[in-house]
Amino acid sequence: MKLATFTNGAAPQPGVVVDETTIVPLGAVAPDMKSLIAGWDALHSAAAAAATAREGALDLAAVRLLAPVPRPGKILAIGLNYADHIAETGMQTPAHQIWFTKPGTAVNGPYDDIAIPRGSTMTDYEVELVVVIGKRGRHIAKEDAAGHVFGYCVGNDVSERVWQRLTPQFTLGKGFDTHAPFGPWITTADAAGDVHALGIRCMVDGEIRQDSNTRHLIFSVWDQIAELSKVMTLEPGDVIYTGTPGGVGAARKPPAMLHAGCQVRCEIDGLGAIEARCTADQAAD
Ligand code: ZN
């Protein structure tokens, strides 16, 4: 099942995408995506019935999709998790998983503009497989990790490399407003296939910049969930960015960064695509 958060002018609500052209509102099943995920065992059949009945169905192209989880409790992201990306950065393959967080205010809709920060010359793209947690858990064994996943999205871990390299901590360089787009919807885990065998690509102005496969993840999705949950309780609607393959703008020769006017598209086989225009940062002081 493909589950999105959308607005057609009224308050945002969850919906189920059918045929990739139609969205059926699920506001009567659950008020928001986090509630839908948390209550999924009980709500799943009502959501499926709504998808079949198509009551209140809307043209997908006529609504605005928001990030599927508009305000995740946590947004966690792993660094240096594809061999080709590690090679292009000149870093060593990490012995331990390198984690940072992105703030909730960085969340952006799947087709919303990405703001190039004021004065930035080094804003970059990173296409990533994004995991949405379904079941709450702590100390989750690797073998049990799949049971804690609700579904998967396409994400762009937008990164400002000057800020990222100013200090050893990634949080500021990865934390600008609008720099955590994901979507376009959540493909539930049962419909996503083998998520360690999906083609993953990023295009800028139609040019392929990243073109890899999730089979090249160094730490698997299950490794990541096991490691994170040693530390923190993972909760329904938490979001994990699982790392980016090679081809980022900063590593190209010469560098090929994002700037206002660029169109950046991220796609993963079976999970859909997100696409954004880059614009100058219009935020007020
Ligand atoms: Zn990343």
mmCIF file of N, CA and C and ligand atoms in Angstrom, residues 77-81 85 100 102 125-128 156-159 161 164 170 174 241-245 248, ligand 1:
data_model
loop_
_atom_site.group_PDB
_atom_site.id
_atom_site.type_symbol
_atom_site.label_atom_id
_atom_site.label_comp_id
_atom_site.label_asym_id
_atom_site.label_seq_id
_atom_site.Cartn_x
_atom_site.Cartn_y
_atom_site.Cartn_z
ATOM 1 N N ALA A 77 20.147 10.023 10.590
ATOM 2 C CA ALA A 77 20.793 9.831 9.288
ATOM 3 C C ALA A 77 22.201 9.292 9.506
ATOM 4 N N ILE A 78 22.566 8.329 8.661
ATOM 5 C CA ILE A 78 23.887 7.698 8.777
ATOM 6 C C ILE A 78 24.818 8.295 7.722
ATOM 7 N N GLY A 79 26.064 8.473 8.100
ATOM 8 C CA GLY A 79 27.073 8.982 7.161
ATOM 9 C C GLY A 79 27.913 7.840 6.617
ATOM 10 N N LEU A 80 28.512 8.044 5.453
ATOM 11 C CA LEU A 80 29.500 7.117 4.881
ATOM 12 C C LEU A 80 29.026 5.665 4.910
ATOM 13 N N ASN A 81 27.989 5.385 4.117
ATOM 14 C CA ASN A 81 27.420 4.038 4.163
ATOM 15 C C ASN A 81 27.348 3.341 2.802
ATOM 16 N N HIS A 85 30.752 6.033 -2.248
ATOM 17 C CA HIS A 85 30.717 7.377 -1.649
ATOM 18 C C HIS A 85 31.915 7.577 -0.710
ATOM 19 N N PHE A 100 24.007 11.130 12.704
ATOM 20 C CA PHE A 100 23.666 12.516 13.023
ATOM 21 C C PHE A 100 22.155 12.650 12.910
ATOM 22 N N LYS A 102 18.756 15.239 11.790
ATOM 23 C CA LYS A 102 18.265 16.418 11.089
ATOM 24 C C LYS A 102 17.057 16.926 11.872
ATOM 25 N N TYR A 125 23.250 17.490 -2.960
ATOM 26 C CA TYR A 125 22.175 16.499 -2.932
ATOM 27 C C TYR A 125 22.724 15.169 -2.427
ATOM 28 N N GLU A 126 21.877 14.357 -1.821
ATOM 29 C CA GLU A 126 22.232 12.981 -1.439
ATOM 30 C C GLU A 126 20.958 12.150 -1.509
ATOM 31 N N VAL A 127 20.767 11.412 -2.582
ATOM 32 C CA VAL A 127 19.594 10.533 -2.638
ATOM 33 C C VAL A 127 19.767 9.405 -1.626
ATOM 34 N N GLU A 128 18.694 9.087 -0.905
ATOM 35 C CA GLU A 128 18.788 8.048 0.131
ATOM 36 C C GLU A 128 17.474 7.265 0.252
ATOM 37 N N ASN A 156 16.067 12.965 0.220
ATOM 38 C CA ASN A 156 17.237 13.724 -0.210
ATOM 39 C C ASN A 156 17.842 14.353 1.049
ATOM 40 N N ASP A 157 19.011 13.856 1.434
ATOM 41 C CA ASP A 157 19.707 14.401 2.614
ATOM 42 C C ASP A 157 20.510 15.620 2.148
ATOM 43 N N VAL A 158 19.797 16.701 1.903
ATOM 44 C CA VAL A 158 20.443 17.919 1.388
ATOM 45 C C VAL A 158 21.469 18.402 2.414
ATOM 46 N N SER A 159 22.646 18.766 1.909
ATOM 47 C CA SER A 159 23.796 19.017 2.785
ATOM 48 C C SER A 159 24.518 20.285 2.354
ATOM 49 N N ARG A 161 27.922 21.822 2.425
ATOM 50 C CA ARG A 161 29.243 21.250 2.723
ATOM 51 C C ARG A 161 30.169 22.203 3.477
ATOM 52 N N GLN A 164 29.044 21.871 6.905
ATOM 53 C CA GLN A 164 29.312 20.490 7.350
ATOM 54 C C GLN A 164 30.777 20.315 7.748
ATOM 55 N N PHE A 170 28.074 17.135 12.138
ATOM 56 C CA PHE A 170 27.341 17.376 10.892
ATOM 57 C C PHE A 170 26.036 18.153 11.076
ATOM 58 N N LYS A 174 23.744 19.785 7.957
ATOM 59 C CA LYS A 174 22.662 18.925 7.470
ATOM 60 C C LYS A 174 21.291 19.420 7.916
ATOM 61 N N TYR A 241 17.361 8.099 7.476
ATOM 62 C CA TYR A 241 18.033 8.234 6.175
ATOM 63 C C TYR A 241 19.225 7.274 6.194
ATOM 64 N N THR A 242 19.277 6.366 5.211
ATOM 65 C CA THR A 242 20.183 5.209 5.317
ATOM 66 C C THR A 242 21.513 5.361 4.572
ATOM 67 N N GLY A 243 21.826 6.567 4.129
ATOM 68 C CA GLY A 243 23.118 6.799 3.489
ATOM 69 C C GLY A 243 22.980 7.013 1.991
ATOM 70 N N THR A 244 24.006 7.659 1.421
ATOM 71 C CA THR A 244 23.946 8.007 -0.004
ATOM 72 C C THR A 244 25.081 7.356 -0.779
ATOM 73 N N PRO A 245 24.826 6.982 -2.035
ATOM 74 C CA PRO A 245 25.901 6.428 -2.865
ATOM 75 C C PRO A 245 26.811 7.519 -3.429
ATOM 76 N N VAL A 248 28.054 12.541 -5.308
ATOM 77 C CA VAL A 248 27.598 13.819 -4.758
ATOM 78 C C VAL A 248 28.353 14.973 -5.435
HETATM 79 ZN ZN ZN B 1 23.355 11.444 3.797
#
